[in-house]
Tab-separated table of C-alpha atoms in Angstrom:
chain	number	residue	atom	x	y	z
A	1	MET	CA	30.958	23.446	-31.666
A	2	ASP	CA	31.380	24.186	-27.945
A	3	TYR	CA	27.835	22.947	-27.288
A	4	TYR	CA	28.241	19.794	-29.380
A	5	LEU	CA	31.742	18.849	-28.239
A	6	PRO	CA	30.834	17.105	-24.930
A	7	HIS	CA	28.202	15.002	-26.715
A	8	ILE	CA	30.601	14.119	-29.533
A	9	LEU	CA	33.253	13.048	-27.027
A	10	ASP	CA	30.661	11.004	-25.117
A	11	THR	CA	29.691	9.320	-28.391
A	12	GLN	CA	33.317	8.448	-29.019
A	13	LYS	CA	33.948	7.170	-25.487
A	14	LEU	CA	30.764	5.101	-25.175
A	15	THR	CA	31.205	3.493	-28.586
A	16	PHE	CA	34.705	2.437	-27.588
A	17	GLU	CA	33.436	0.977	-24.282
A	18	LEU	CA	30.557	-0.919	-25.870
A	19	THR	CA	32.047	-2.391	-29.050
A	20	SER	CA	33.239	-5.956	-28.584
A	21	ARG	CA	36.465	-5.207	-30.460
A	22	ARG	CA	37.028	-2.042	-28.364
A	23	VAL	CA	37.093	0.167	-31.461
A	24	MET	CA	37.706	3.852	-30.843
A	25	PRO	CA	35.841	5.868	-33.499
A	26	LYS	CA	37.674	8.701	-35.141
A	27	PHE	CA	36.601	12.141	-33.980
A	28	TYR	CA	35.086	12.953	-37.372
A	29	GLN	CA	33.046	9.742	-37.247
A	30	SER	CA	31.622	10.567	-33.808
A	31	HIS	CA	31.052	14.151	-34.940
A	32	ASP	CA	29.111	13.148	-38.042
A	33	ALA	CA	27.149	10.375	-36.328
A	34	PHE	CA	25.931	12.626	-33.499
A	35	LEU	CA	25.067	15.619	-35.697
A	36	MET	CA	23.396	13.342	-38.265
A	37	TYR	CA	20.731	12.660	-35.671
A	38	TYR	CA	20.795	15.926	-33.724
A	39	GLN	CA	20.421	18.393	-36.576
A	40	PRO	CA	17.274	18.595	-38.737
A	41	TYR	CA	17.273	16.500	-41.907
A	42	GLU	CA	17.568	19.544	-44.197
A	43	VAL	CA	20.705	20.738	-42.406
A	44	VAL	CA	22.242	17.269	-42.433
A	45	TYR	CA	21.557	16.762	-46.124
A	46	SER	CA	22.884	20.168	-47.159
A	47	ALA	CA	26.022	19.711	-45.045
A	48	LEU	CA	26.983	16.467	-46.788
A	49	LYS	CA	30.103	17.092	-48.836
A	50	LYS	CA	30.089	16.158	-52.492
A	51	THR	CA	33.492	14.600	-52.025
A	52	ASN	CA	35.736	13.756	-49.130
A	53	LYS	CA	39.238	12.978	-50.256
A	54	ALA	CA	40.437	12.267	-46.724
A	55	ALA	CA	37.686	9.751	-45.944
A	56	PRO	CA	35.744	8.836	-49.087
A	57	LEU	CA	34.379	5.573	-47.656
A	58	TRP	CA	33.032	7.327	-44.569
A	59	ARG	CA	31.347	9.910	-46.767
A	60	THR	CA	29.641	7.057	-48.629
A	61	ILE	CA	28.464	5.555	-45.324
A	62	VAL	CA	26.915	8.847	-44.177
A	63	GLU	CA	25.225	9.307	-47.528
A	64	LYS	CA	23.755	5.814	-47.404
A	65	ALA	CA	22.540	6.447	-43.860
A	66	ILE	CA	20.680	9.676	-44.612
A	67	ASN	CA	19.267	8.171	-47.819
A	68	ASP	CA	17.799	5.269	-45.853
A	69	ILE	CA	14.025	5.459	-46.354
A	70	ARG	CA	13.535	5.447	-42.567
A	71	PHE	CA	15.959	8.232	-41.756
A	72	TYR	CA	13.742	11.225	-42.558
A	73	ASP	CA	11.008	10.244	-40.085
A	74	PHE	CA	13.496	8.992	-37.515
A	75	ASN	CA	15.381	12.282	-37.628
A	76	LYS	CA	12.193	14.080	-36.600
A	77	ILE	CA	12.288	12.106	-33.351
A	78	THR	CA	15.972	12.615	-32.514
A	79	GLN	CA	16.589	16.165	-33.744
A	80	HIS	CA	17.424	18.687	-31.001
A	81	SER	CA	17.476	15.903	-28.371
A	82	ALA	CA	21.041	15.442	-27.162
A	83	GLU	CA	19.957	12.347	-25.221
A	84	LEU	CA	18.302	10.540	-28.138
A	85	SER	CA	20.954	11.669	-30.625
A	86	LEU	CA	23.713	10.324	-28.388
A	87	LEU	CA	21.901	7.004	-28.070
A	88	ALA	CA	21.284	6.727	-31.828
A	89	ALA	CA	24.864	7.698	-32.696
A	90	VAL	CA	26.417	5.206	-30.272
A	91	LYS	CA	24.172	2.358	-31.444
A	92	PHE	CA	24.849	3.227	-35.089
A	93	LEU	CA	28.618	3.321	-34.639
A	94	LYS	CA	28.684	0.272	-32.371
A	95	SER	CA	26.900	-1.826	-34.993
A	96	LEU	CA	28.827	-0.442	-37.947
A	97	LEU	CA	32.323	-0.491	-36.450
A	98	GLY	CA	31.658	-3.850	-34.843
A	99	GLU	CA	31.435	-5.281	-38.359
A	100	ILE	CA	33.752	-3.102	-40.412
A	101	ASP	CA	37.080	-1.451	-39.770
A	102	VAL	CA	36.342	1.600	-41.924
A	103	GLU	CA	39.892	2.908	-41.909
A	104	GLU	CA	41.402	-0.442	-42.870
A	105	VAL	CA	38.826	-1.165	-45.584
A	106	GLN	CA	39.336	2.310	-47.004
A	107	LYS	CA	43.080	1.745	-47.083
A	108	GLN	CA	42.715	-1.611	-48.855
A	109	GLN	CA	40.241	-0.164	-51.345
A	110	LYS	CA	42.632	2.612	-52.220
A	111	GLN	CA	45.490	0.153	-52.755
A	112	VAL	CA	43.379	-2.021	-55.056
A	113	GLN	CA	42.133	0.895	-57.126
A	114	GLN	CA	45.626	2.381	-57.520
A	115	SER	CA	47.349	-0.907	-58.306
A	116	GLN	CA	48.423	-1.387	-61.953
A	117	ASP	CA	48.561	-5.158	-61.500
A	118	VAL	CA	44.874	-5.653	-60.660
A	119	PRO	CA	42.607	-6.185	-63.718
A	120	LEU	CA	39.790	-3.684	-64.230
A	121	LEU	CA	37.146	-6.391	-63.905
A	122	THR	CA	38.582	-7.388	-60.529
A	123	LYS	CA	38.494	-3.776	-59.407
A	124	LEU	CA	34.848	-3.417	-60.466
A	125	THR	CA	33.890	-6.663	-58.770
A	126	ALA	CA	35.652	-5.613	-55.559
A	127	ALA	CA	33.944	-2.213	-55.645
A	128	LYS	CA	30.522	-3.826	-56.112
A	129	ALA	CA	31.124	-6.307	-53.283
A	130	LEU	CA	32.209	-3.475	-51.005
A	131	GLU	CA	29.110	-1.456	-51.861
A	132	GLU	CA	26.851	-4.401	-51.006
A	133	THR	CA	28.696	-4.921	-47.736
A	134	MET	CA	28.340	-1.225	-46.906
A	135	ASN	CA	24.642	-1.217	-47.739
A	136	GLU	CA	23.971	-4.173	-45.462
A	137	ALA	CA	26.122	-2.798	-42.628
A	138	VAL	CA	24.550	0.674	-42.765
A	139	THR	CA	21.039	-0.782	-42.886
A	140	ARG	CA	21.738	-2.934	-39.821
A	141	ALA	CA	23.340	0.000	-38.004
A	142	MET	CA	20.347	2.219	-38.713
A	143	SER	CA	18.018	-0.534	-37.514
A	144	GLU	CA	19.948	-0.798	-34.248
A	145	ALA	CA	19.742	2.962	-33.726
A	146	ILE	CA	15.992	3.059	-34.398
A	147	LYS	CA	15.303	0.036	-32.208
A	148	ALA	CA	17.262	1.474	-29.262
A	149	VAL	CA	15.683	4.926	-29.440
A	150	ASN	CA	12.175	3.511	-29.712
A	151	GLU	CA	12.673	1.207	-26.723
A	152	PHE	CA	14.371	3.837	-24.574
A	153	SER	CA	11.726	6.471	-25.337
A	154	LYS	CA	8.904	4.070	-24.531
A	155	VAL	CA	10.252	2.664	-21.271
A	156	LYS	CA	11.526	6.025	-20.008
A	157	GLU	CA	8.144	7.628	-20.610
A	158	GLU	CA	6.537	4.727	-18.759
A	159	ALA	CA	8.980	5.150	-15.876
A	160	GLU	CA	8.489	8.922	-15.664
A	161	ASN	CA	4.704	8.519	-15.649
A	162	ALA	CA	5.066	6.014	-12.819
A	163	VAL	CA	7.296	8.410	-10.870
A	164	VAL	CA	4.782	11.237	-11.191
A	165	ALA	CA	1.929	8.967	-10.080
A	166	LEU	CA	3.889	7.617	-7.107
A	167	THR	CA	5.305	10.911	-5.836
A	168	GLY	CA	2.358	13.118	-6.737
A	169	ALA	CA	4.774	16.025	-7.102
A	170	GLY	CA	6.080	16.006	-10.644
A	171	GLY	CA	8.677	13.360	-9.866
A	172	ALA	CA	11.145	15.688	-8.168
A	173	GLY	CA	13.528	14.628	-5.431
A	174	PHE	CA	14.960	11.366	-6.714
A	175	SER	CA	18.089	10.372	-8.594
A	176	LYS	CA	17.475	10.465	-12.347
A	177	GLU	CA	20.765	8.713	-13.164
A	178	ALA	CA	19.058	5.314	-13.106
A	179	LEU	CA	16.772	6.449	-15.934
A	180	SER	CA	19.481	8.105	-18.029
A	181	VAL	CA	20.539	7.141	-21.535
A	182	LEU	CA	23.974	6.401	-20.070
A	183	ARG	CA	22.497	3.702	-17.814
A	184	PHE	CA	20.456	2.334	-20.723
A	185	LEU	CA	23.605	2.022	-22.841
A	186	GLN	CA	25.899	0.633	-20.174
A	187	SER	CA	23.439	-1.621	-18.310
A	188	PRO	CA	20.322	-2.173	-20.426
A	189	ASP	CA	19.097	-5.136	-18.351
A	190	ASP	CA	19.460	-3.175	-15.127
A	191	PHE	CA	17.636	-0.229	-16.737
A	192	ARG	CA	14.735	-2.505	-17.677
A	193	LYS	CA	14.715	-3.941	-14.150
A	194	ARG	CA	14.323	-0.464	-12.613
A	195	VAL	CA	11.472	0.390	-14.954
A	196	ARG	CA	9.819	-2.917	-14.079
A	197	LEU	CA	10.023	-2.104	-10.356
A	198	LEU	CA	8.408	1.287	-10.990
A	199	ARG	CA	5.738	-0.190	-13.269
A	200	TYR	CA	4.615	-2.683	-10.648
A	201	ALA	CA	4.837	-0.132	-7.831
A	202	LYS	CA	2.508	2.166	-9.765
A	203	ALA	CA	0.095	-0.696	-10.505
A	204	PHE	CA	-0.131	-1.739	-6.864
A	205	PHE	CA	-0.259	1.848	-5.637
A	206	THR	CA	-3.299	2.356	-7.855
A	207	LYS	CA	-4.817	-0.918	-6.676
A	208	PHE	CA	-4.334	-0.267	-2.959
A	209	LEU	CA	-5.450	3.335	-3.373
A	210	ALA	CA	-8.768	2.062	-4.689
A	211	LEU	CA	-9.105	-0.416	-1.808
A	212	VAL	CA	-8.263	1.979	1.014
A	213	PRO	CA	-11.335	4.282	0.894
A	214	THR	CA	-13.858	1.471	1.373
A	215	SER	CA	-11.961	-0.552	3.918
A	216	LEU	CA	-9.619	1.628	5.917
A	217	VAL	CA	-10.216	5.367	5.705
A	218	HIS	CA	-13.037	5.246	8.245
A	219	GLN	CA	-11.613	2.326	10.207
A	220	GLN	CA	-11.798	2.991	13.947
A	221	ALA	CA	-9.600	0.984	16.274
A	222	THR	CA	-10.755	0.300	19.819
A	223	SER	CA	-8.200	1.900	22.059
A	224	ILE	CA	-7.573	3.310	25.525
A	225	TYR	CA	-6.944	6.580	23.691
A	226	GLY	CA	-9.103	8.705	21.402
A	227	GLY	CA	-12.645	9.926	21.846
A	228	VAL	CA	-15.428	8.139	23.703
A	229	ASN	CA	-17.224	5.744	21.383
A	230	GLY	CA	-19.703	3.853	23.590
A	231	VAL	CA	-19.186	1.483	26.519
A	232	ASP	CA	-17.587	-1.926	26.834
A	233	LYS	CA	-16.062	-4.369	29.296
A	234	MET	CA	-12.709	-3.424	30.758
A	235	PHE	CA	-9.740	-5.035	29.023
A	236	PHE	CA	-6.739	-2.968	30.245
A	237	GLU	CA	-5.851	-1.837	33.770
A	238	LYS	CA	-5.033	1.530	32.228
A	239	GLN	CA	-8.780	1.964	31.689
A	240	LEU	CA	-9.398	2.582	35.404
A	241	SER	CA	-9.932	6.257	34.700
A	242	ASP	CA	-12.726	5.338	32.263
A	243	ILE	CA	-14.810	3.261	34.682
A	244	LEU	CA	-18.472	4.280	34.486
A	245	PRO	CA	-19.773	6.328	37.457
A	246	SER	CA	-22.439	3.679	38.025
A	247	GLU	CA	-19.645	1.169	38.759
A	248	LEU	CA	-17.764	3.542	41.056
A	249	VAL	CA	-20.807	3.739	43.337
A	250	LEU	CA	-19.567	0.438	44.831
A	251	SER	CA	-16.694	2.290	46.478
A	252	GLN	CA	-19.258	4.225	48.568
A	253	LEU	CA	-20.967	1.085	49.932
A	254	GLY	CA	-18.548	0.342	52.729
A	255	ASP	CA	-15.979	-2.439	52.977
A	256	ALA	CA	-18.134	-4.946	51.151
A	257	GLY	CA	-18.670	-2.559	48.251
A	258	ARG	CA	-14.997	-1.721	48.032
A	259	ALA	CA	-14.081	-5.426	48.125
A	260	LEU	CA	-16.539	-6.162	45.318
A	261	LEU	CA	-15.127	-3.283	43.261
A	262	ALA	CA	-11.586	-4.600	43.772
A	263	LEU	CA	-12.680	-8.068	42.680
A	264	LYS	CA	-14.350	-6.741	39.541
A	265	VAL	CA	-11.195	-4.746	38.754
A	266	ALA	CA	-9.031	-7.858	39.173
A	267	GLN	CA	-11.319	-9.922	36.967
A	268	LYS	CA	-11.835	-7.050	34.503
A	269	GLN	CA	-15.592	-7.288	34.928
A	270	LEU	CA	-16.183	-3.544	35.127
A	271	THR	CA	-17.939	-1.517	32.446
A	272	VAL	CA	-15.842	1.309	31.050
A	273	TYR	CA	-16.129	3.964	28.422
A	274	ARG	CA	-14.971	2.564	25.096
A	275	ARG	CA	-12.683	4.854	23.198
A	276	ALA	CA	-11.660	4.713	19.564
A	277	THR	CA	-9.046	6.336	17.440
A	278	SER	CA	-8.493	6.482	13.688
A	279	VAL	CA	-5.992	3.946	12.412
A	280	LYS	CA	-2.515	5.443	12.162
A	281	PRO	CA	-0.302	2.938	10.344
A	282	VAL	CA	3.456	3.025	10.594
A	283	LEU	CA	5.034	0.815	7.938
A	284	PHE	CA	8.552	-0.580	8.021
A	285	VAL	CA	9.438	-1.928	4.578
A	286	ASP	CA	12.483	-4.139	4.036
A	287	LYS	CA	14.610	-2.627	1.239
A	288	SER	CA	17.293	-5.325	1.065
A	289	GLY	CA	18.240	-6.594	-2.387
A	290	SER	CA	16.218	-9.800	-2.179
A	291	MET	CA	13.010	-7.758	-2.001
A	292	ALA	CA	13.471	-6.849	-5.683
A	293	GLU	CA	12.696	-10.478	-6.560
A	294	GLY	CA	9.225	-11.893	-7.200
A	295	PHE	CA	7.077	-13.679	-4.616
A	296	SER	CA	8.102	-16.950	-6.260
A	297	TRP	CA	9.623	-18.229	-9.494
A	298	ARG	CA	6.073	-18.407	-10.873
A	299	ARG	CA	5.138	-14.864	-9.855
A	300	GLU	CA	7.047	-11.936	-11.292
A	301	GLU	CA	5.569	-9.151	-9.131
A	302	PRO	CA	8.574	-7.726	-7.213
A	303	LYS	CA	8.013	-7.839	-3.459
A	304	ILE	CA	9.480	-4.358	-2.997
A	305	SER	CA	7.083	-2.953	-5.611
A	306	VAL	CA	4.020	-4.478	-3.941
A	307	ALA	CA	5.124	-3.244	-0.509
A	308	SER	CA	6.006	0.208	-1.870
A	309	GLY	CA	2.658	0.488	-3.635
A	310	LEU	CA	0.916	-0.260	-0.341
A	311	ALA	CA	3.110	2.148	1.621
A	312	LEU	CA	2.460	5.002	-0.784
A	313	ALA	CA	-1.292	4.325	-0.843
A	314	LEU	CA	-1.489	4.377	2.965
A	315	TYR	CA	0.715	7.464	3.027
A	316	ARG	CA	-1.684	9.194	0.655
A	317	LYS	CA	-4.948	8.013	2.261
A	318	LEU	CA	-4.185	7.554	5.950
A	319	ASN	CA	-1.191	9.839	6.406
A	320	ALA	CA	0.842	6.763	7.299
A	321	ASP	CA	4.461	7.086	8.326
A	322	VAL	CA	6.777	5.015	6.144
A	323	TYR	CA	10.237	3.720	7.020
A	324	LEU	CA	12.667	1.739	4.882
A	325	PHE	CA	15.169	-0.547	6.541
A	326	ASP	CA	17.963	-3.033	5.989
A	327	THR	CA	20.753	-2.712	8.530
A	328	GLU	CA	19.605	0.860	9.161
A	329	VAL	CA	16.158	2.424	9.334
A	330	THR	CA	15.113	5.705	7.708
A	331	LYS	CA	11.833	7.600	7.636
A	332	VAL	CA	11.027	8.407	4.014
A	333	ASN	CA	8.703	10.376	1.758
A	334	PRO	CA	7.337	9.225	-1.640
A	335	ALA	CA	10.341	10.545	-3.580
A	336	SER	CA	12.685	8.589	-1.304
A	337	ILE	CA	10.720	5.401	-1.932
A	338	VAL	CA	10.991	5.924	-5.695
A	339	ASP	CA	14.704	6.584	-5.280
A	340	THR	CA	15.054	3.255	-3.452
A	341	LEU	CA	13.322	1.426	-6.305
A	342	LEU	CA	15.826	3.006	-8.693
A	343	ARG	CA	18.851	2.168	-6.564
A	344	ILE	CA	18.090	-1.157	-4.855
A	345	GLU	CA	20.973	-3.595	-5.161
A	346	ALA	CA	21.602	-7.211	-4.209
A	347	ASP	CA	23.370	-6.361	-0.962
A	348	GLY	CA	23.322	-7.511	2.641
A	349	GLY	CA	20.479	-8.561	4.883
A	350	THR	CA	18.344	-6.882	7.505
A	351	ASP	CA	18.573	-6.016	11.188
A	352	ILE	CA	15.336	-6.139	13.191
A	353	ASP	CA	16.899	-4.416	16.209
A	354	VAL	CA	16.967	-1.045	14.437
A	355	VAL	CA	13.245	-1.407	13.669
A	356	LEU	CA	12.324	-2.352	17.229
A	357	GLU	CA	14.371	0.546	18.574
A	358	GLU	CA	12.625	2.941	16.187
A	359	ILE	CA	9.174	1.703	17.232
A	360	MET	CA	10.085	2.255	20.878
A	361	LYS	CA	11.410	5.697	19.981
A	362	ILE	CA	8.074	6.577	18.333
A	363	GLY	CA	6.360	5.125	21.414
A	364	LYS	CA	2.743	5.796	20.410
A	365	PRO	CA	0.609	3.012	21.927
A	366	ASP	CA	-2.358	3.842	19.671
A	367	TYR	CA	-0.401	3.488	16.391
A	368	CYS	CA	-0.281	0.217	14.461
A	369	TYR	CA	3.226	-0.868	13.476
A	370	ILE	CA	3.526	-3.128	10.433
A	371	ILE	CA	6.837	-4.721	9.430
A	372	ILE	CA	7.095	-6.147	5.893
A	373	SER	CA	10.103	-8.334	5.144
A	374	ASP	CA	11.271	-11.496	3.418
A	375	GLY	CA	13.791	-12.469	6.079
A	376	ILE	CA	14.906	-10.841	9.299
A	377	THR	CA	17.699	-11.441	11.792
A	378	GLU	CA	17.218	-12.638	15.325
A	379	ALA	CA	16.466	-9.844	17.777
A	380	ASN	CA	18.946	-8.891	20.451
A	381	ALA	CA	17.727	-10.374	23.747
A	382	GLU	CA	17.964	-7.090	25.661
A	383	THR	CA	16.240	-5.132	22.871
A	384	TRP	CA	13.427	-7.679	22.655
A	385	LYS	CA	12.953	-7.638	26.427
A	386	ARG	CA	12.594	-3.853	26.453
A	387	PHE	CA	10.234	-4.006	23.488
A	388	LYS	CA	7.917	-6.445	25.247
A	389	GLU	CA	7.996	-4.380	28.441
A	390	SER	CA	6.997	-1.290	26.444
A	391	GLY	CA	3.664	-2.923	25.595
A	392	LEU	CA	4.115	-2.055	21.917
A	393	ILE	CA	4.243	-5.733	21.017
A	394	GLU	CA	0.444	-5.678	21.115
A	395	ARG	CA	0.435	-3.006	18.400
A	396	THR	CA	2.961	-4.716	16.122
A	397	ARG	CA	2.338	-7.055	13.203
A	398	VAL	CA	4.830	-8.735	10.870
A	399	ILE	CA	3.959	-9.612	7.282
A	400	LEU	CA	6.404	-12.258	6.132
A	401	VAL	CA	6.843	-12.734	2.377
A	402	PRO	CA	8.881	-15.532	0.731
A	403	PRO	CA	11.358	-16.879	1.541
A	404	GLY	CA	10.863	-15.581	5.079
A	405	ASP	CA	11.311	-18.277	7.743
A	406	ILE	CA	10.718	-18.009	11.487
A	407	SER	CA	12.232	-21.357	12.432
A	408	TYR	CA	15.243	-19.903	14.181
A	409	ARG	CA	13.817	-16.519	15.170
A	410	GLY	CA	12.695	-16.543	18.781
A	411	TRP	CA	11.081	-13.114	18.660
A	412	LEU	CA	9.080	-14.068	15.556
A	413	ARG	CA	7.901	-17.317	17.140
A	414	GLU	CA	6.728	-15.344	20.124
A	415	LEU	CA	4.812	-12.974	17.893
A	416	GLU	CA	3.342	-15.884	15.963
A	417	LYS	CA	1.984	-17.446	19.166
A	418	ARG	CA	0.052	-14.222	19.675
A	419	GLY	CA	-1.235	-14.361	16.107
A	420	TYR	CA	0.808	-11.329	15.078
A	421	VAL	CA	2.779	-12.911	12.204
A	422	LEU	CA	0.978	-13.012	8.869
A	423	ARG	CA	2.374	-14.981	5.955
A	424	ALA	CA	1.907	-13.848	2.353
A	425	THR	CA	3.148	-16.177	-0.368
A	426	ASP	CA	1.437	-14.236	-3.148
A	427	VAL	CA	-0.235	-10.887	-3.808
A	428	ALA	CA	-3.710	-12.078	-2.815
A	429	GLN	CA	-2.427	-13.243	0.568
A	430	PHE	CA	-0.493	-10.001	0.946
A	431	GLU	CA	-3.711	-7.997	0.517
A	432	GLU	CA	-5.491	-10.208	3.051
A	433	SER	CA	-2.581	-9.884	5.500
A	434	ILE	CA	-2.735	-6.108	5.319
A	435	ARG	CA	-6.475	-6.139	5.946
A	436	LYS	CA	-6.001	-8.409	8.974
A	437	ALA	CA	-3.084	-6.389	10.315
A	438	LEU	CA	-4.990	-3.112	10.228
A	439	SER	CA	-8.294	-4.459	11.498
A	440	SER	CA	-6.818	-6.456	14.391
A	441	MET	CA	-5.364	-3.503	16.267
């Protein structure tokens, strides 16, 4: 009994919370309902009392339940699973007690049967009517239990498979409360929403994972860093150290040669060694509540799922760094991204300053910084000034998804003039924006 007691009490408490009439089941009702599903059919059947003088109507209900043609096979699913047995018991009691006050009906039945003033025919008719009512109520209650367990088992398995695929590590390191039977009982719509976010994240992770090898794994970005990869015209003053020796000969040809070299430097007409480095993406994904919505009312793919699928694919294939942000910014691993999908709420907005500060803190001029958001605040003037002076603006791209608007965002307008803001109103445009963002740096 010590092992069963917490589950029996949970059955009692949850049934009370979920029934519209706020009915608190009796302890014996919660006890029998939980064990009816938890214990094997043979044990349940043998434990059924032949009579129950204290609660004869309840004994009839239990008997009808275990004699339901569906119960034997259903019991094979729930037995020895505290989670599924709790769910089945609560759904059974919620349906049954929502229709019938067992204690009150039992009391009235006893009064009728013991009354000397009620004709026998009336007693028989009342007993038959009660039996029909019980049969219908128990059948509906069993149907509710079966329906709930089947749905929960299916969607939880789907969610757990998605978690394993996304984390690649058995799904450890995230909060499992969002996928618990308690959440399913208390907030079924929210539970389904979380599973939907995971389902789409897995789908887009798989999709982007397939796209990355052919388009990005071997992508080389022209850079003033990295190994020598041919020659090209000078495009940065920082490339002075890479000027070809044949060009430097001008400095040995007297004043005229030195003047010509200075002119070619000023006009960036010198030939320099071209260097290249492998693409190193750093993604900043907006995790505010609005990102859990679809791209539009016609498209149900959650923006956060699409962005998370991309982030995890680039993490896996290109060793990308991934950050999540709203009013704060945090570097995350796959398990943390999954945890965000399970916890995301409709809360406040975003703060671009924390992202810009983080990019400057990273400070790698050969990385490509990609910000994905559906609406960002105006940048602080001083922060934006320092960001531009850092030169990292040239390595930054913003992918704006609906309803993102740049009308009143000076920093975004400035980026857009440089061609660094990419708009994605649907998944196809999002894919194209990512391709452009990575290939343009």
